[in-house]
Amino acid sequence: MTGFRSFEPASTSGIPTDRLFDVGVADFNEDGELDLFTVNHKFAGAWLENDGGRFSDVSEEIDAVPDPEFPSLDDLSPPEMDADGAYLYMSDSPEGEPGLLHIRAVGRTVRGEIGFLSSKLRVNRHKRARIRVGENQRSVYFVAFRIRPGGVVVLDPSSVADAPMAARIQRPADPGQIMVGAEGDHPRELGFRLTLHDRHGIAFADLTGGPEIDAFVASGGLSGGITRPAFRGRIADELLSQEDGRFSDVARESGLNKSGCRGRQTEPVDVNADGIPELFESCEERNPMLYRPRRSEGLGTMRAPPAIGTAQRWVPLRAGEEPVLVSAGGDGIAVWQRRDQGFARIQLVPGTAPDVEQIALGDPDGDGDLDVLAVAPSGNTLLRNDGGRLRQVPAGWAGVPRRSSAACFVDYDNDGRLDVYSVPQGLIRNLGGGRFIRTGSLRTPPSGWASCNWADFDGDGLRDPVISFGHGEFAPQMSVRRARNVTPIHGHWLEADLEGTAGNRQAIGARVVARAGKRTQVQWVGQNDDAPHSQGHYRLYFGLGAASTVDSLTVRWPDGGRTELGPRPADQLIHIRQPGDSG
């Protein structure tokens, strides 16, 4: 390196680290600034709105929390109990699982009943209370209780607190004297539901036919218990439709059928290259799900590749052709292609690591197509795209470390060459000519689970990192580092946001070719998203080096249409709109 300081610390305020599972990038309010979001299993996540590089959590304000009626339920902490009434809130169990329901009586007697879908139910403790545990005709456990002032009942629904709980309070008879969650929110009626969601991934796209971007939230499946008869049809993913800047869950009315899917990763993908994206959801230890928009309102299921994997991602290996599913599993890395009404495995790369946790995309060799990096603690695999076939290349090619917890390609200094960022090794600079050097910047401690995202959060043309890491996938606490990219010697740049037509305004599946001087670069919408389980980062980034002008831009839209643009000055973010009705 030159000795210049390239990064300075940035605030991580507002990023929740309890059970942090995924960190992603998306412009969820569509104001042109890239926002952040997190998913934290059953714990409170955050939707962090970007205001000039400063972030604030607007989850409650936009109704993006799992239970909008009780937005502080997933805080998993007790409220201030400074008024008489009934208090209901969730907390951790001694084993660290967010699964205990507390009912407290302050200043008056509390009486009621709560039903659970759990296959078993344990009374953790009770004080100054009479309780009765039973099972009704629908095989639902219930607890009837009468708690005297100062008393408490703590219930453990066997670690399936994300199954809906049905409460009915008889005393007090005023909903205003019933306080729920860490903020003491009041129910609208004496009968109400308590709902946590085991959130794993979020995908942003046009999903419900409205003019604003929507979100699909993939939820877990009760550690496999979702297949039990008592839970059938009761556990659902979330389909958050946005209207006037607020989200509402329309999953059930949209026809989403979670079946037995323990949701993990999700992404919008134009499977059949018709210009309208489908919705993909990977399922732990079983085949994934594919949903497609129907002419009438809602989403219907379609046949998905029979691919069980630890990490999966759709990749456009050939320009102008349908994307394929790259799935990493125990027998290797498989490539699945759509054939007629189903899918066929067209390639298997055996002998790869069985514990792949992330699939990163980039064009480090600059030949105009996407290469695939399968990231695994036991051994990374780099697959070079050779005419649509993936060819394994020796470890260390393109600067990729042999083992990582997370990795991504990023041109951090806009010299036109893709560099490599890896956890824990840090930033690896591409010097050109196949030469790479470890810079030592942004190294982290060794970790069992990590993620990395690079996005231009402050609009200066340099991409800034957000890195999370911890002991393991389900670690109680993760660490998060943000930095501002202040690389003093860097090239010119061009960033592009694409706007497609109605039904795919994010232009998912579009390909852009940028020519500047003697260099040609190709990017695809979605390739810069390195969140392991989510997708929403659709901006394209072109590092131009010494070129102060982009000579031409060619956009191939998802429906096959083309747009040709002439010279553009460098060092700006441009907005490219597809001709036709953009809805």
Coordinates of C-alpha atoms in Angstrom, one line a residue:
M1 CA 0.0 0.0 0.0
T2 CA 1.0 3.6 -0.3
G3 CA 0.8 4.3 3.4
F4 CA -2.2 6.6 3.0
R5 CA -5.1 5.9 5.3
S6 CA -8.0 4.6 3.3
F7 CA -10.7 4.1 5.9
E8 CA -11.9 5.9 9.0
P9 CA -14.4 4.5 11.5
A10 CA -18.1 5.2 11.1
S11 CA -20.8 4.9 13.7
T12 CA -22.6 1.6 14.2
S13 CA -25.3 3.2 16.3
G14 CA -28.7 1.7 15.8
I15 CA -27.4 -1.6 14.4
P16 CA -28.8 -4.3 16.8
T17 CA -26.2 -7.1 17.5
D18 CA -28.4 -9.5 19.6
R19 CA -28.7 -12.7 17.5
L20 CA -27.6 -10.7 14.4
F21 CA -28.1 -13.1 11.4
D22 CA -27.9 -10.9 8.3
V23 CA -27.1 -7.3 7.3
G24 CA -28.3 -6.0 4.0
V25 CA -28.5 -2.9 1.8
A26 CA -31.7 -1.6 0.1
D27 CA -33.2 1.7 -0.8
F28 CA -36.4 0.7 0.9
N29 CA -37.9 4.2 0.9
E30 CA -36.7 4.9 -2.7
D31 CA -35.3 8.3 -2.0
G32 CA -32.0 7.6 -3.9
E33 CA -29.9 6.9 -0.7
L34 CA -29.0 3.4 0.2
D35 CA -30.4 2.2 3.5
L36 CA -29.4 -0.7 5.8
F37 CA -31.5 -3.4 7.4
T38 CA -30.8 -6.3 9.7
V39 CA -32.6 -9.6 10.6
N40 CA -32.0 -11.0 14.1
H41 CA -34.1 -14.2 14.3
K42 CA -36.8 -13.6 16.9
F43 CA -35.0 -10.5 18.3
A44 CA -35.6 -7.0 17.2
G45 CA -34.1 -6.2 13.8
A46 CA -33.7 -2.7 12.3
W47 CA -34.6 -0.8 9.1
L48 CA -32.1 2.0 9.1
E49 CA -32.9 5.0 7.0
N50 CA -29.9 6.8 5.4
D51 CA -29.8 10.5 5.7
G52 CA -26.5 11.7 4.1
G53 CA -24.5 8.8 5.6
R54 CA -26.3 9.0 9.0
F55 CA -28.7 6.2 9.9
S56 CA -31.8 6.1 12.1
D57 CA -34.1 3.1 12.8
V58 CA -37.5 3.7 11.4
S59 CA -38.8 0.1 11.8
E60 CA -41.8 1.1 14.0
E61 CA -42.5 4.3 12.1
I62 CA -43.0 2.3 8.8
D63 CA -44.6 -0.7 10.4
A64 CA -41.8 -3.0 9.4
V65 CA -41.7 -4.8 12.8
P66 CA -43.0 -8.4 13.0
D67 CA -46.0 -7.4 15.1
P68 CA -47.2 -3.9 14.2
E69 CA -49.9 -4.0 17.0
F70 CA -47.2 -4.6 19.6
P71 CA -44.0 -3.2 17.9
S72 CA -41.8 -3.6 21.0
L73 CA -42.7 -7.3 21.6
D74 CA -39.4 -8.5 20.0
D75 CA -37.3 -6.2 22.2
L76 CA -37.4 -9.2 24.6
S77 CA -37.1 -7.0 27.7
P78 CA -39.4 -5.9 30.5
P79 CA -41.3 -2.6 30.4
E80 CA -41.5 0.1 33.0
M81 CA -44.3 -1.1 35.3
D82 CA -45.3 2.3 36.7
A83 CA -49.1 1.9 36.3
D84 CA -51.7 -0.6 37.6
G85 CA -52.7 -3.3 35.2
A86 CA -51.6 -6.5 33.3
Y87 CA -48.1 -6.6 31.7
L88 CA -47.2 -9.2 29.1
Y89 CA -43.8 -9.4 27.5
M90 CA -41.2 -11.8 26.1
S91 CA -37.7 -12.5 27.3
D92 CA -34.8 -14.9 26.8
S93 CA -35.0 -18.4 28.3
P94 CA -32.0 -19.5 30.5
E95 CA -30.7 -21.4 27.5
G96 CA -30.6 -18.2 25.5
E97 CA -33.6 -18.8 23.3
P98 CA -36.2 -16.0 23.1
G99 CA -39.0 -18.2 24.3
L100 CA -40.4 -17.1 27.7
L101 CA -43.7 -15.2 28.1
H102 CA -44.1 -13.2 31.3
I103 CA -47.5 -12.1 32.7
R104 CA -47.4 -9.7 35.7
A105 CA -50.1 -8.2 37.8
V106 CA -49.3 -4.7 39.1
G107 CA -51.7 -3.1 41.6
R108 CA -54.7 -5.3 40.7
T109 CA -55.8 -8.8 39.9
V110 CA -55.2 -10.1 36.4
R111 CA -57.3 -13.0 35.0
G112 CA -57.3 -14.5 31.5
E113 CA -56.2 -17.3 29.2
I114 CA -53.5 -17.8 26.6
G115 CA -53.5 -20.5 23.9
F116 CA -50.3 -21.9 22.4
L117 CA -49.6 -24.0 19.4
S118 CA -46.7 -25.7 21.1
S119 CA -46.5 -29.5 21.3
K120 CA -45.6 -29.1 25.0
L121 CA -45.8 -26.3 27.5
R122 CA -44.0 -25.7 30.7
V123 CA -44.8 -23.3 33.6
N124 CA -41.4 -21.9 34.3
R125 CA -42.5 -20.3 37.5
H126 CA -45.4 -18.6 39.2
K127 CA -46.0 -16.5 42.2
R128 CA -49.2 -15.3 43.9
A129 CA -51.1 -17.0 41.1
R130 CA -53.5 -19.8 40.4
I131 CA -53.0 -21.5 37.0
R132 CA -54.6 -24.3 35.0
V133 CA -52.9 -25.9 32.0
G134 CA -55.0 -27.9 29.5
E135 CA -55.4 -28.9 25.9
N136 CA -58.5 -28.0 23.9
Q137 CA -60.3 -29.9 21.1
R138 CA -58.0 -28.5 18.5
S139 CA -54.9 -29.8 20.2
V140 CA -53.9 -26.3 21.3
Y141 CA -52.4 -25.9 24.8
F142 CA -53.8 -23.2 27.0
V143 CA -53.1 -21.7 30.3
A144 CA -55.9 -20.1 32.4
F145 CA -54.6 -17.9 35.1
R146 CA -55.6 -15.7 38.0
I147 CA -52.8 -13.5 39.3
R148 CA -53.1 -11.4 42.5
P149 CA -51.4 -8.0 42.7
G150 CA -47.6 -8.4 42.7
G151 CA -47.8 -11.9 41.2
V152 CA -46.3 -13.3 38.1
V153 CA -46.6 -16.3 35.7
V154 CA -43.7 -17.2 33.4
L155 CA -44.5 -19.7 30.6
D156 CA -42.1 -21.6 28.3
P157 CA -43.8 -22.8 25.1
S158 CA -40.8 -25.1 24.3
S159 CA -38.8 -22.7 22.2
V160 CA -41.5 -22.1 19.6
A161 CA -42.5 -18.6 20.6
D162 CA -42.7 -17.6 16.9
A163 CA -45.9 -19.6 16.7
P164 CA -48.8 -17.2 17.3
M165 CA -50.1 -17.0 20.8
A166 CA -53.8 -16.2 21.4
A167 CA -54.5 -14.1 24.5
R168 CA -57.9 -13.2 26.1
I169 CA -57.9 -11.1 29.2
Q170 CA -61.0 -10.9 31.4
R171 CA -59.6 -8.7 34.1
P172 CA -58.8 -5.9 33.8
A173 CA -61.6 -5.3 31.4
D174 CA -60.1 -2.1 30.0
P175 CA -57.6 -2.6 27.1
G176 CA -55.9 0.6 28.3
Q177 CA -54.8 -1.3 31.4
I178 CA -53.1 -4.1 29.4
M179 CA -49.5 -3.4 28.5
V180 CA -47.7 -5.5 26.0
G181 CA -44.0 -5.6 25.1
A182 CA -41.1 -3.5 26.3
E183 CA -42.9 -0.2 25.5
G184 CA -46.2 -1.3 27.1
D185 CA -48.4 -1.0 24.0
H186 CA -52.1 -1.4 24.5
P187 CA -54.2 -4.0 22.6
R188 CA -57.3 -2.7 20.7
E189 CA -59.5 -5.4 22.3
L190 CA -59.3 -7.8 25.2
G191 CA -58.7 -10.7 22.8
F192 CA -55.5 -10.4 20.8
R193 CA -52.6 -12.3 19.3
L194 CA -48.9 -12.1 20.1
T195 CA -46.6 -12.9 17.2
L196 CA -42.9 -13.1 16.9
H197 CA -41.2 -14.1 13.6
D198 CA -37.9 -16.0 13.2
R199 CA -36.7 -13.7 10.5
H200 CA -33.8 -14.9 8.3
G201 CA -33.7 -12.9 5.1
I202 CA -35.5 -10.1 3.3
A203 CA -35.9 -9.5 -0.5
F204 CA -37.0 -6.2 -1.9
A205 CA -38.9 -5.9 -5.2
D206 CA -42.2 -5.2 -6.8
L207 CA -44.3 -8.0 -5.4
T208 CA -47.8 -6.8 -4.9
G209 CA -48.5 -4.7 -7.9
G210 CA -48.4 -1.3 -6.1
P211 CA -46.2 1.7 -7.0
E212 CA -43.8 1.3 -4.1
I213 CA -41.2 -1.3 -3.4
D214 CA -42.3 -4.3 -1.3
A215 CA -40.5 -6.8 0.9
F216 CA -40.7 -10.5 1.4
V217 CA -39.4 -11.9 4.7
A218 CA -38.3 -15.5 4.9
S219 CA -39.0 -17.0 8.3
G220 CA -37.6 -20.1 10.0
G221 CA -39.7 -23.2 10.7
L222 CA -39.6 -23.9 14.5
S223 CA -36.3 -25.9 14.3
G224 CA -38.1 -28.4 12.0
G225 CA -41.4 -28.4 14.0
I226 CA -43.2 -26.7 11.2
T227 CA -44.1 -30.1 9.7
R228 CA -46.1 -31.1 12.8
P229 CA -49.9 -31.2 12.2
A230 CA -50.6 -28.6 14.9
F231 CA -48.5 -26.0 13.0
R232 CA -49.8 -26.7 9.5
G233 CA -50.9 -23.4 8.0
R234 CA -50.1 -21.5 11.1
I235 CA -46.5 -20.4 10.4
A236 CA -46.1 -18.0 7.6
D237 CA -43.5 -15.9 5.8
E238 CA -44.2 -12.2 5.6
L239 CA -45.1 -10.3 2.4
L240 CA -44.9 -6.7 3.3
S241 CA -46.8 -4.5 0.9
Q242 CA -45.8 -0.8 1.0
E243 CA -48.3 2.0 0.6
D244 CA -47.6 5.7 1.4
G245 CA -44.3 4.7 3.1
R246 CA -45.8 2.1 5.5
F247 CA -45.8 -1.7 5.3
S248 CA -48.5 -4.2 5.9
D249 CA -48.4 -8.0 5.8
V250 CA -50.5 -9.4 3.0
A251 CA -49.0 -12.8 2.9
R252 CA -52.2 -14.8 3.6
E253 CA -54.4 -12.9 1.2
S254 CA -51.7 -13.1 -1.5
G255 CA -51.9 -16.9 -1.4
L256 CA -48.4 -17.5 -0.1
N257 CA -48.1 -21.1 1.1
K258 CA -45.0 -21.7 3.3
S259 CA -45.7 -25.4 3.4
G260 CA -42.9 -27.0 5.4
C261 CA -40.1 -24.6 4.4
R262 CA -37.7 -23.5 7.0
G263 CA -36.8 -20.3 5.2
R264 CA -33.2 -19.2 4.9
Q265 CA -32.2 -17.1 1.9
T266 CA -34.5 -15.2 -0.4
E267 CA -34.1 -13.2 -3.6
P268 CA -36.2 -12.0 -6.5
V269 CA -35.1 -13.6 -9.8
D270 CA -36.5 -13.5 -13.4
V271 CA -36.3 -17.3 -13.8
N272 CA -37.8 -17.4 -17.3
A273 CA -36.4 -14.1 -18.5
D274 CA -39.9 -12.7 -19.3
G275 CA -39.2 -9.3 -17.6
I276 CA -41.2 -10.1 -14.4
P277 CA -39.2 -11.5 -11.5
E278 CA -40.3 -14.5 -9.5
L279 CA -39.5 -14.9 -5.8
F280 CA -37.0 -17.5 -4.5
E281 CA -36.8 -18.9 -1.0
S282 CA -34.3 -21.5 0.1
C283 CA -35.4 -24.0 2.7
E284 CA -33.1 -25.7 5.2
E285 CA -32.6 -29.4 4.5
R286 CA -35.3 -29.5 1.8
N287 CA -36.0 -28.2 -1.8
P288 CA -36.5 -24.5 -2.2
M289 CA -39.6 -22.6 -3.1
L290 CA -40.4 -20.5 -6.1
Y291 CA -43.4 -18.0 -6.2
R292 CA -44.6 -16.2 -9.3
P293 CA -46.9 -13.3 -9.7
R294 CA -50.4 -14.2 -10.9
R295 CA -52.6 -12.2 -13.2
S296 CA -55.0 -11.8 -10.4
E297 CA -53.7 -10.4 -7.1
G298 CA -51.3 -12.7 -5.2
L299 CA -48.5 -15.1 -5.7
G300 CA -48.7 -18.7 -6.8
T301 CA -46.1 -21.5 -6.5
M302 CA -44.2 -22.9 -9.4
R303 CA -41.8 -25.9 -9.7
A304 CA -38.4 -25.1 -8.2
P305 CA -35.1 -26.9 -8.7
P306 CA -34.8 -30.0 -6.5
A307 CA -31.7 -28.6 -5.0
I308 CA -30.8 -28.9 -1.3
G309 CA -27.9 -26.7 -0.4
T310 CA -26.3 -24.7 2.4
A311 CA -26.0 -21.6 0.1
Q312 CA -27.8 -20.9 -3.2
R313 CA -27.8 -18.0 -5.7
W314 CA -29.2 -17.3 -9.1
V315 CA -26.5 -16.3 -11.6
P316 CA -26.8 -15.1 -15.3
L317 CA -23.8 -17.1 -16.6
R318 CA -24.5 -16.2 -20.3
A319 CA -25.6 -12.8 -21.5
G320 CA -29.1 -12.9 -22.9
E321 CA -30.0 -16.3 -21.4
E322 CA -32.1 -17.3 -18.4
P323 CA -30.2 -17.3 -15.0
V324 CA -29.3 -20.6 -13.5
L325 CA -29.3 -21.7 -9.8
V326 CA -25.9 -22.3 -8.3
S327 CA -26.4 -24.5 -5.3
A328 CA -23.6 -25.5 -2.9
G329 CA -24.2 -28.7 -0.9
G330 CA -22.6 -31.8 0.4
D331 CA -21.9 -33.4 -3.0
G332 CA -20.4 -30.3 -4.5
I333 CA -21.6 -27.2 -6.3
A334 CA -24.4 -27.9 -8.7
V335 CA -25.8 -25.7 -11.5
W336 CA -29.5 -26.1 -12.3
Q337 CA -31.1 -24.8 -15.5
R338 CA -34.8 -24.4 -16.4
R339 CA -36.0 -27.0 -18.9
D340 CA -39.6 -27.1 -20.2
Q341 CA -41.7 -27.0 -17.0
G342 CA -39.0 -28.2 -14.7
F343 CA -35.2 -28.0 -14.0
A344 CA -32.2 -30.1 -14.9
R345 CA -28.8 -30.3 -13.3
I346 CA -26.4 -29.3 -16.0
Q347 CA -23.2 -29.3 -14.1
L348 CA -21.7 -30.6 -10.8
V349 CA -18.4 -29.5 -9.4
P350 CA -17.5 -32.2 -6.9
G351 CA -15.0 -32.1 -4.1
T352 CA -15.9 -28.6 -2.8
A353 CA -16.4 -27.7 0.8
P354 CA -19.6 -29.0 2.4
D355 CA -20.1 -25.9 4.6
V356 CA -20.4 -23.1 2.0
E357 CA -22.1 -20.2 3.7
Q358 CA -22.2 -17.5 1.0
I359 CA -22.0 -17.2 -2.8
A360 CA -20.3 -14.0 -4.0
L361 CA -20.3 -12.8 -7.6
G362 CA -17.9 -10.7 -9.6
D363 CA -15.8 -10.4 -12.7
P364 CA -12.3 -10.2 -11.3
D365 CA -10.7 -11.3 -14.6
G366 CA -12.5 -8.5 -16.6
D367 CA -13.7 -10.8 -19.4
G368 CA -17.3 -9.6 -19.2
D369 CA -19.0 -12.4 -17.4
L370 CA -19.7 -13.3 -13.8
D371 CA -17.5 -15.7 -11.9
V372 CA -18.6 -17.4 -8.7
L373 CA -16.9 -17.5 -5.3
A374 CA -18.3 -20.1 -2.8
V375 CA -17.2 -19.0 0.6
A376 CA -16.6 -21.6 3.4
P377 CA -14.6 -21.8 6.6
S378 CA -13.2 -25.2 5.6
G379 CA -12.2 -24.0 2.1
N380 CA -13.2 -21.4 -0.5
T381 CA -13.9 -22.4 -4.1
L382 CA -13.5 -20.0 -7.0
L383 CA -15.3 -21.0 -10.2
R384 CA -14.4 -19.2 -13.4
N385 CA -17.1 -18.7 -15.9
D386 CA -15.9 -20.2 -19.2
G387 CA -18.7 -19.7 -21.8
G388 CA -21.4 -20.5 -19.3
R389 CA -19.6 -23.4 -17.7
L390 CA -18.0 -23.1 -14.3
R391 CA -14.4 -24.2 -14.1
Q392 CA -12.7 -24.5 -10.7
V393 CA -9.4 -22.6 -10.6
P394 CA -6.6 -23.1 -8.1
A395 CA -6.9 -21.6 -4.6
G396 CA -5.4 -18.2 -4.4
W397 CA -6.3 -17.2 -7.9
A398 CA -7.6 -13.6 -8.0
G399 CA -6.3 -13.0 -4.5
V400 CA -9.0 -15.2 -2.9
P401 CA -7.9 -16.6 0.5
R402 CA -8.1 -20.3 1.0
R403 CA -10.6 -20.1 3.8
S404 CA -13.0 -17.3 4.8
S405 CA -16.2 -16.7 6.8
A406 CA -17.3 -14.1 4.3
A407 CA -15.9 -12.5 1.1
C408 CA -16.9 -10.2 -1.7
F409 CA -15.5 -8.4 -4.8
V410 CA -15.3 -4.7 -4.6
D411 CA -13.4 -2.0 -6.5
Y412 CA -12.7 0.0 -3.4
D413 CA -10.4 2.6 -5.1
N414 CA -12.3 2.9 -8.5
D415 CA -9.2 2.0 -10.5
G416 CA -11.4 -0.4 -12.7
R417 CA -10.0 -3.6 -11.2
L418 CA -12.1 -5.7 -8.7
D419 CA -10.4 -6.1 -5.4
V420 CA -11.2 -8.8 -2.8
Y421 CA -12.5 -8.3 0.7
S422 CA -12.4 -11.3 3.0
V423 CA -13.2 -12.0 6.7
P424 CA -10.9 -12.3 8.6
Q425 CA -8.1 -11.5 6.1
G426 CA -9.2 -7.9 5.2
L427 CA -8.8 -6.0 2.0
I428 CA -6.8 -7.6 -0.8
R429 CA -5.9 -5.1 -3.5
N430 CA -5.8 -6.0 -7.2
L431 CA -2.6 -4.6 -8.7
G432 CA -3.5 -5.8 -12.2
G433 CA -1.8 -8.4 -14.3
G434 CA -3.0 -11.2 -11.9
R435 CA -1.1 -9.7 -9.0
F436 CA -2.7 -9.1 -5.6
I437 CA -1.5 -7.8 -2.3
R438 CA -2.9 -8.0 1.2
T439 CA -3.2 -4.5 2.6
G440 CA -3.9 -5.3 6.2
S441 CA -6.9 -2.9 6.1
L442 CA -10.2 -3.9 7.8
R443 CA -8.9 -7.2 9.2
T444 CA -11.1 -8.8 11.8
P445 CA -10.6 -11.5 14.4
P446 CA -11.2 -15.1 13.2
S447 CA -14.9 -15.9 13.3
G448 CA -17.3 -18.7 12.7
W449 CA -19.9 -16.5 11.0
A450 CA -19.7 -13.2 9.1
S451 CA -21.1 -10.9 6.4
C452 CA -19.7 -8.1 4.4
N453 CA -21.5 -5.3 2.4
W454 CA -19.9 -2.5 0.4
A455 CA -22.1 0.4 -0.7
D456 CA -21.8 4.1 -1.4
F457 CA -23.7 5.3 1.6
D458 CA -22.5 9.0 1.5
G459 CA -22.6 9.7 -2.3
D460 CA -18.9 10.4 -2.8
G461 CA -18.4 7.6 -5.3
L462 CA -16.4 5.4 -3.0
R463 CA -18.0 2.3 -1.5
D464 CA -18.1 2.0 2.2
P465 CA -17.9 -1.3 4.2
V466 CA -20.3 -2.8 6.8
I467 CA -18.9 -5.9 8.3
S468 CA -20.4 -8.2 10.9
F469 CA -18.8 -11.2 12.5
G470 CA -19.1 -13.5 15.5
H471 CA -18.4 -16.9 17.0
G472 CA -21.1 -18.7 15.1
E473 CA -24.3 -18.4 13.1
F474 CA -26.5 -18.4 16.3
A475 CA -24.1 -16.5 18.5
P476 CA -25.9 -14.4 21.2
Q477 CA -23.9 -11.4 20.2
M478 CA -22.3 -10.3 16.9
S479 CA -19.8 -7.5 16.3
V480 CA -20.4 -4.9 13.6
R481 CA -17.9 -2.5 12.1
R482 CA -18.6 0.3 9.7
A483 CA -16.0 2.4 8.0
R484 CA -16.1 5.4 5.7
N485 CA -13.9 5.0 2.5
V486 CA -11.6 8.0 2.3
T487 CA -9.0 6.5 -0.1
P488 CA -7.1 9.6 -1.1
I489 CA -5.8 8.4 -4.5
H490 CA -8.6 6.9 -6.5
G491 CA -10.0 6.8 -9.9
H492 CA -13.1 8.4 -11.5
W493 CA -16.4 6.6 -11.2
L494 CA -19.9 6.2 -12.4
E495 CA -22.9 4.7 -10.5
A496 CA -26.2 3.8 -12.0
D497 CA -29.7 3.1 -10.7
L498 CA -32.0 1.4 -13.2
E499 CA -35.7 1.8 -13.3
G500 CA -37.6 -0.8 -15.2
T501 CA -41.3 -1.0 -16.2
A502 CA -44.3 -1.9 -14.0
G503 CA -43.8 -5.2 -12.3
N504 CA -40.0 -4.9 -12.2
R505 CA -39.1 -1.4 -11.5
Q506 CA -35.9 -2.5 -9.9
A507 CA -34.9 -3.9 -13.4
I508 CA -33.8 -7.2 -11.7
G509 CA -32.0 -9.2 -14.3
A510 CA -30.7 -6.2 -16.4
R511 CA -27.2 -6.1 -17.7
V512 CA -25.2 -2.9 -18.4
V513 CA -22.0 -2.6 -20.5
A514 CA -19.9 0.6 -19.8
R515 CA -17.1 1.6 -22.2
A516 CA -14.5 4.1 -21.1
G517 CA -11.3 4.5 -23.1
K518 CA -9.9 1.1 -23.8
R519 CA -11.7 -0.5 -20.9
T520 CA -15.1 -2.3 -21.0
Q521 CA -16.9 -3.3 -17.9
V522 CA -20.1 -5.4 -17.5
Q523 CA -22.4 -5.4 -14.4
W524 CA -25.7 -7.1 -13.6
V525 CA -28.4 -5.7 -11.4
G526 CA -28.1 -7.6 -8.1
Q527 CA -24.5 -8.8 -8.5
N528 CA -23.2 -6.2 -5.9
D529 CA -25.4 -7.7 -3.1
D530 CA -23.3 -9.7 -0.8
A531 CA -25.8 -10.2 2.1
P532 CA -25.8 -14.0 2.7
H533 CA -29.6 -14.3 3.0
S534 CA -31.1 -11.1 1.6
Q535 CA -31.3 -9.0 -1.5
G536 CA -32.0 -5.4 -2.2
H537 CA -28.8 -3.8 -3.2
Y538 CA -29.4 -3.0 -6.9
R539 CA -27.0 -0.2 -7.6
L540 CA -24.3 -0.7 -10.2
Y541 CA -20.7 0.6 -9.7
F542 CA -18.1 1.3 -12.4
G543 CA -14.6 2.3 -11.4
L544 CA -13.1 4.3 -14.3
G545 CA -9.5 4.9 -13.3
A546 CA -8.1 7.9 -15.2
A547 CA -11.1 8.1 -17.6
S548 CA -13.1 11.3 -16.9
T549 CA -15.9 10.3 -19.4
V550 CA -17.9 7.1 -20.0
D551 CA -18.0 6.8 -23.8
S552 CA -21.1 4.7 -24.0
L553 CA -23.5 2.7 -21.9
T554 CA -25.6 -0.2 -23.2
V555 CA -28.5 -1.6 -21.1
R556 CA -30.1 -4.9 -21.9
W557 CA -33.3 -4.9 -20.0
P558 CA -34.9 -8.0 -18.4
D559 CA -37.5 -8.3 -21.2
G560 CA -34.8 -8.2 -23.9
G561 CA -35.1 -4.6 -24.9
R562 CA -32.0 -2.4 -25.3
T563 CA -31.1 1.2 -24.5
E564 CA -28.0 2.9 -25.9
L565 CA -26.6 5.9 -24.2
G566 CA -23.9 8.2 -25.5
P567 CA -21.0 9.8 -23.5
R568 CA -21.6 10.7 -19.9
P569 CA -19.3 12.7 -17.6
A570 CA -17.8 10.6 -14.8
D571 CA -18.1 11.1 -11.1
Q572 CA -21.9 11.0 -10.8
L573 CA -24.9 8.8 -10.1
I574 CA -27.1 8.5 -13.1
H575 CA -30.7 7.2 -13.3
I576 CA -31.6 5.1 -16.4
R577 CA -35.2 4.6 -17.1
Q578 CA -36.5 1.8 -19.4
P579 CA -38.6 3.1 -22.3
G580 CA -42.3 2.4 -21.8
D581 CA -44.7 2.5 -18.9
S582 CA -42.7 2.5 -15.7
G583 CA -45.8 2.3 -13.6

